[in-house]
PDB file of C-alpha atoms in Angstrom:
ATOM      1  CA  MET T  84     141.519 -13.284 254.558  1.00  0.00           C
ATOM      2  CA  LYS T  85     143.467 -11.319 257.150  1.00  0.00           C
ATOM      3  CA  LYS T  86     145.503  -9.387 254.576  1.00  0.00           C
ATOM      4  CA  PRO T  87     142.525  -7.782 252.771  1.00  0.00           C
ATOM      5  CA  PHE T  88     140.955  -6.885 256.111  1.00  0.00           C
ATOM      6  CA  LEU T  89     144.226  -5.400 257.356  1.00  0.00           C
ATOM      7  CA  PHE T  90     144.573  -3.453 254.095  1.00  0.00           C
ATOM      8  CA  LEU T  91     141.046  -2.067 254.525  1.00  0.00           C
ATOM      9  CA  ILE T  92     141.755  -0.953 258.103  1.00  0.00           C
ATOM     10  CA  ILE T  93     145.035   0.732 257.130  1.00  0.00           C
ATOM     11  CA  THR T  94     143.359   2.465 254.194  1.00  0.00           C
ATOM     12  CA  LEU T  95     140.523   3.795 256.342  1.00  0.00           C
ATOM     13  CA  PHE T  96     142.876   5.117 259.006  1.00  0.00           C
ATOM     14  CA  SER T  97     144.962   6.783 256.303  1.00  0.00           C
ATOM     15  CA  ILE T  98     142.021   8.543 254.698  1.00  0.00           C
ATOM     16  CA  PHE T  99     140.241   9.964 257.754  1.00  0.00           C
ATOM     17  CA  PRO T 100     143.127  12.078 259.084  1.00  0.00           C
ATOM     18  CA  LEU T 101     143.595  13.559 255.618  1.00  0.00           C
ATOM     19  CA  SER T 102     139.982  14.648 255.327  1.00  0.00           C
ATOM     20  CA  GLY T 103     140.148  17.080 258.276  1.00  0.00           C
ATOM     21  CA  CYS T 104     137.250  19.195 259.476  1.00  0.00           C
ATOM     22  CA  SER T 105     134.605  20.194 256.987  1.00  0.00           C
ATOM     23  CA  ASN T 106     134.995  23.773 258.235  1.00  0.00           C
ATOM     24  CA  GLN T 107     138.634  24.025 257.169  1.00  0.00           C
ATOM     25  CA  THR T 108     139.675  25.713 253.964  1.00  0.00           C
ATOM     26  CA  PRO T 109     142.305  23.608 252.169  1.00  0.00           C
ATOM     27  CA  GLY T 110     144.995  25.244 250.035  1.00  0.00           C
ATOM     28  CA  VAL T 111     144.631  28.602 251.763  1.00  0.00           C
ATOM     29  CA  SER T 112     147.221  30.574 253.679  1.00  0.00           C
ATOM     30  CA  LEU T 113     146.032  33.377 255.969  1.00  0.00           C
ATOM     31  CA  SER T 114     149.155  35.456 255.445  1.00  0.00           C
ATOM     32  CA  ASP T 115     148.917  34.973 251.657  1.00  0.00           C
ATOM     33  CA  ALA T 116     145.216  35.929 251.660  1.00  0.00           C
ATOM     34  CA  VAL T 117     145.789  39.088 253.694  1.00  0.00           C
ATOM     35  CA  THR T 118     148.945  40.015 251.758  1.00  0.00           C
ATOM     36  CA  TYR T 119     147.167  39.499 248.434  1.00  0.00           C
ATOM     37  CA  VAL T 120     144.280  41.773 249.431  1.00  0.00           C
ATOM     38  CA  TYR T 121     146.505  44.353 251.106  1.00  0.00           C
ATOM     39  CA  LYS T 122     148.858  44.638 248.110  1.00  0.00           C
ATOM     40  CA  SER T 123     146.212  44.465 245.396  1.00  0.00           C
ATOM     41  CA  VAL T 124     143.485  46.638 246.920  1.00  0.00           C
ATOM     42  CA  LEU T 125     144.590  48.632 249.958  1.00  0.00           C
ATOM     43  CA  ASP T 126     148.209  49.454 249.095  1.00  0.00           C
ATOM     44  CA  PRO T 127     148.824  48.802 245.387  1.00  0.00           C
ATOM     45  CA  TYR T 128     151.555  51.482 245.256  1.00  0.00           C
ATOM     46  CA  GLU T 129     153.402  50.001 248.261  1.00  0.00           C
ATOM     47  CA  GLU T 130     153.159  53.154 250.368  1.00  0.00           C
ATOM     48  CA  SER T 131     152.922  51.091 253.579  1.00  0.00           C
ATOM     49  CA  TRP T 132     150.327  53.378 255.097  1.00  0.00           C
ATOM     50  CA  LEU T 133     148.960  50.529 257.183  1.00  0.00           C
ATOM     51  CA  ARG T 134     151.193  48.622 259.564  1.00  0.00           C
ATOM     52  CA  ASN T 135     151.224  44.933 260.358  1.00  0.00           C
ATOM     53  CA  PHE T 136     150.227  44.680 264.040  1.00  0.00           C
ATOM     54  CA  SER T 137     151.785  42.219 266.448  1.00  0.00           C
ATOM     55  CA  GLU T 138     149.752  39.880 268.649  1.00  0.00           C
ATOM     56  CA  GLU T 139     150.217  42.278 271.575  1.00  0.00           C
ATOM     57  CA  GLU T 140     149.181  45.337 269.547  1.00  0.00           C
ATOM     58  CA  THR T 141     146.114  43.460 268.286  1.00  0.00           C
ATOM     59  CA  ALA T 142     145.107  42.632 271.865  1.00  0.00           C
ATOM     60  CA  ASN T 143     145.748  46.186 273.099  1.00  0.00           C
ATOM     61  CA  LYS T 144     144.025  48.069 270.278  1.00  0.00           C
ATOM     62  CA  PHE T 145     141.131  45.713 269.525  1.00  0.00           C
ATOM     63  CA  GLY T 146     140.779  43.600 272.660  1.00  0.00           C
ATOM     64  CA  ILE T 147     141.063  40.339 270.730  1.00  0.00           C
ATOM     65  CA  SER T 148     142.712  37.672 272.839  1.00  0.00           C
ATOM     66  CA  SER T 149     145.234  35.367 271.191  1.00  0.00           C
ATOM     67  CA  SER T 150     143.403  32.455 272.829  1.00  0.00           C
ATOM     68  CA  LEU T 151     140.660  32.920 270.203  1.00  0.00           C
ATOM     69  CA  TYR T 152     142.856  32.295 267.189  1.00  0.00           C
ATOM     70  CA  THR T 153     145.720  30.140 266.000  1.00  0.00           C
ATOM     71  CA  GLU T 154     147.037  32.655 263.476  1.00  0.00           C
ATOM     72  CA  ALA T 155     146.456  36.348 262.809  1.00  0.00           C
ATOM     73  CA  CYS T 156     147.480  38.941 260.255  1.00  0.00           C
ATOM     74  CA  VAL T 157     146.311  42.464 261.084  1.00  0.00           C
ATOM     75  CA  TYR T 158     146.910  45.625 259.074  1.00  0.00           C
ATOM     76  CA  ALA T 159     145.786  48.839 260.730  1.00  0.00           C
ATOM     77  CA  SER T 160     146.782  52.446 260.961  1.00  0.00           C
ATOM     78  CA  PRO T 161     149.032  53.287 263.890  1.00  0.00           C
ATOM     79  CA  LYS T 162     147.379  56.733 263.941  1.00  0.00           C
ATOM     80  CA  THR T 163     144.357  57.095 266.183  1.00  0.00           C
ATOM     81  CA  SER T 164     142.720  59.414 263.650  1.00  0.00           C
ATOM     82  CA  TYR T 165     142.214  56.584 261.110  1.00  0.00           C
ATOM     83  CA  ALA T 166     139.647  53.820 261.441  1.00  0.00           C
ATOM     84  CA  THR T 167     141.023  51.600 258.671  1.00  0.00           C
ATOM     85  CA  VAL T 168     141.584  47.983 259.696  1.00  0.00           C
ATOM     86  CA  PHE T 169     141.997  44.852 257.633  1.00  0.00           C
ATOM     87  CA  ALA T 170     142.427  41.882 259.917  1.00  0.00           C
ATOM     88  CA  GLY T 171     142.397  38.159 259.296  1.00  0.00           C
ATOM     89  CA  PHE T 172     142.277  35.400 261.888  1.00  0.00           C
ATOM     90  CA  ARG T 173     142.365  31.636 261.705  1.00  0.00           C
ATOM     91  CA  THR T 174     140.511  29.934 264.487  1.00  0.00           C
ATOM     92  CA  THR T 175     139.564  26.486 265.608  1.00  0.00           C
ATOM     93  CA  GLU T 176     136.032  25.204 265.200  1.00  0.00           C
ATOM     94  CA  ASP T 177     135.228  25.581 268.896  1.00  0.00           C
ATOM     95  CA  LYS T 178     136.392  29.238 269.098  1.00  0.00           C
ATOM     96  CA  GLY T 179     134.738  30.601 265.944  1.00  0.00           C
ATOM     97  CA  ASN T 180     131.684  32.092 267.647  1.00  0.00           C
ATOM     98  CA  ASP T 181     133.829  33.676 270.372  1.00  0.00           C
ATOM     99  CA  LEU T 182     136.161  35.199 267.784  1.00  0.00           C
ATOM    100  CA  GLU T 183     133.233  36.543 265.772  1.00  0.00           C
ATOM    101  CA  SER T 184     131.820  38.122 268.948  1.00  0.00           C
ATOM    102  CA  ALA T 185     135.210  39.675 269.763  1.00  0.00           C
ATOM    103  CA  LEU T 186     135.406  41.109 266.240  1.00  0.00           C
ATOM    104  CA  SER T 187     131.904  42.585 266.645  1.00  0.00           C
ATOM    105  CA  VAL T 188     132.936  44.200 269.932  1.00  0.00           C
ATOM    106  CA  ALA T 189     136.109  45.568 268.303  1.00  0.00           C
ATOM    107  CA  LYS T 190     134.010  47.037 265.494  1.00  0.00           C
ATOM    108  CA  GLN T 191     131.589  48.626 267.993  1.00  0.00           C
ATOM    109  CA  ASN T 192     134.481  50.126 269.961  1.00  0.00           C
ATOM    110  CA  VAL T 193     135.878  51.787 266.838  1.00  0.00           C
ATOM    111  CA  ILE T 194     132.416  53.114 265.923  1.00  0.00           C
ATOM    112  CA  ILE T 195     132.064  54.600 269.411  1.00  0.00           C
ATOM    113  CA  ALA T 196     135.569  56.098 269.259  1.00  0.00           C
ATOM    114  CA  PHE T 197     134.738  58.045 266.076  1.00  0.00           C
ATOM    115  CA  ASP T 198     131.128  58.954 266.881  1.00  0.00           C
ATOM    116  CA  GLY T 199     130.961  62.742 266.814  1.00  0.00           C
ATOM    117  CA  TYR T 200     134.707  63.002 266.192  1.00  0.00           C
ATOM    118  CA  LEU T 201     135.666  62.397 262.551  1.00  0.00           C
ATOM    119  CA  PRO T 202     132.587  61.816 260.360  1.00  0.00           C
ATOM    120  CA  ASP T 203     134.476  60.162 257.479  1.00  0.00           C
ATOM    121  CA  GLN T 204     136.215  57.700 259.843  1.00  0.00           C
ATOM    122  CA  TYR T 205     132.941  57.070 261.679  1.00  0.00           C
ATOM    123  CA  LEU T 206     131.363  55.968 258.369  1.00  0.00           C
ATOM    124  CA  ILE T 207     134.289  53.654 257.636  1.00  0.00           C
ATOM    125  CA  ALA T 208     133.853  52.036 261.060  1.00  0.00           C
ATOM    126  CA  LYS T 209     130.068  51.900 260.819  1.00  0.00           C
ATOM    127  CA  ASN T 210     130.219  50.205 257.408  1.00  0.00           C
ATOM    128  CA  ALA T 211     132.748  47.590 258.533  1.00  0.00           C
ATOM    129  CA  GLU T 212     131.968  43.965 257.774  1.00  0.00           C
ATOM    130  CA  ILE T 213     132.948  40.685 259.371  1.00  0.00           C
ATOM    131  CA  LYS T 214     133.395  37.889 256.858  1.00  0.00           C
ATOM    132  CA  GLN T 215     133.922  34.180 257.423  1.00  0.00           C
ATOM    133  CA  TYR T 216     135.481  31.691 255.022  1.00  0.00           C
ATOM    134  CA  GLY T 217     135.705  28.293 256.712  1.00  0.00           C
ATOM    135  CA  ASP T 218     137.906  28.701 259.772  1.00  0.00           C
ATOM    136  CA  TYR T 219     139.091  32.173 258.681  1.00  0.00           C
ATOM    137  CA  TYR T 220     137.478  35.379 259.941  1.00  0.00           C
ATOM    138  CA  PHE T 221     138.108  38.861 258.614  1.00  0.00           C
ATOM    139  CA  LEU T 222     137.338  42.330 259.914  1.00  0.00           C
ATOM    140  CA  VAL T 223     137.057  44.596 256.872  1.00  0.00           C
ATOM    141  CA  MET T 224     136.959  48.258 257.879  1.00  0.00           C
ATOM    142  CA  THR T 225     138.063  50.259 254.848  1.00  0.00           C
ATOM    143  CA  LYS T 226     136.869  52.798 252.322  1.00  0.00           C
ATOM    144  CA  GLN T 227     136.937  49.983 249.758  1.00  0.00           C
ATOM    145  CA  ASN T 228     135.025  47.212 251.570  1.00  0.00           C
ATOM    146  CA  ASP T 229     133.444  45.893 248.371  1.00  0.00           C
ATOM    147  CA  ALA T 230     136.792  45.627 246.578  1.00  0.00           C
ATOM    148  CA  VAL T 231     138.436  44.015 249.636  1.00  0.00           C
ATOM    149  CA  ILE T 232     135.638  41.456 249.976  1.00  0.00           C
ATOM    150  CA  GLN T 233     135.747  40.705 246.231  1.00  0.00           C
ATOM    151  CA  ALA T 234     139.517  40.156 246.458  1.00  0.00           C
ATOM    152  CA  LEU T 235     139.000  37.842 249.455  1.00  0.00           C
ATOM    153  CA  GLU T 236     136.378  35.877 247.568  1.00  0.00           C
ATOM    154  CA  ASP T 237     138.706  35.621 244.562  1.00  0.00           C
ATOM    155  CA  TYR T 238     141.464  34.383 246.835  1.00  0.00           C
ATOM    156  CA  PHE T 239     139.293  31.753 248.485  1.00  0.00           C
ATOM    157  CA  LYS T 240     138.066  30.519 245.081  1.00  0.00           C
ATOM    158  CA  ASN T 241     141.554  30.412 243.554  1.00  0.00           C
ATOM    159  CA  GLY T 242     143.800  30.331 246.631  1.00  0.00           C
ATOM    160  CA  SER T 243     146.570  28.025 245.555  1.00  0.00           C
ATOM    161  CA  SER T 244     147.106  29.731 242.192  1.00  0.00           C
ATOM    162  CA  ILE T 245     147.078  33.167 243.817  1.00  0.00           C
ATOM    163  CA  SER T 246     149.430  31.952 246.572  1.00  0.00           C
ATOM    164  CA  SER T 247     152.014  30.876 244.014  1.00  0.00           C
ATOM    165  CA  ASN T 248     151.763  34.270 242.302  1.00  0.00           C
ATOM    166  CA  ILE T 249     152.284  36.065 245.616  1.00  0.00           C
ATOM    167  CA  SER T 250     155.405  34.060 246.446  1.00  0.00           C
ATOM    168  CA  GLN T 251     156.853  34.829 242.999  1.00  0.00           C
ATOM    169  CA  SER T 252     156.447  38.608 243.364  1.00  0.00           C
TER     170      SER T 252
END
């Protein structure tokens, strides 16, 4: 009698840690998602016109504190005359709303910076979108928002197969 009960307890404790939070996105890598979109949509000819920002550069340019995320991958122009940003963040469940608010503030700051300055860059900033996929948040501020968002959606639907293709290239 004790052995079946013990087996049941061990099985239950084995299953629950594997299930994780319902908000998590299994089989997805933030760096693979951002790299896939960057290479396939934003820089298909590998011109490297956007630069991968460090944690410090992300905080300085966009005001997004590293306490709001566990992982980040940010591509942006180092030139102040370009509004283009493609940024991905992985957060914890309890920081998601704060991160989304910080991304909204970052978007507003870029809009304000280009208001009355460069009309084409102002429109890029104004049309920026914040997207959420589980515990991943993205700031999409590009001329090709629709294509970037479609590539993100493709990645999140087929993440593991796309991830293996990225690592092979």
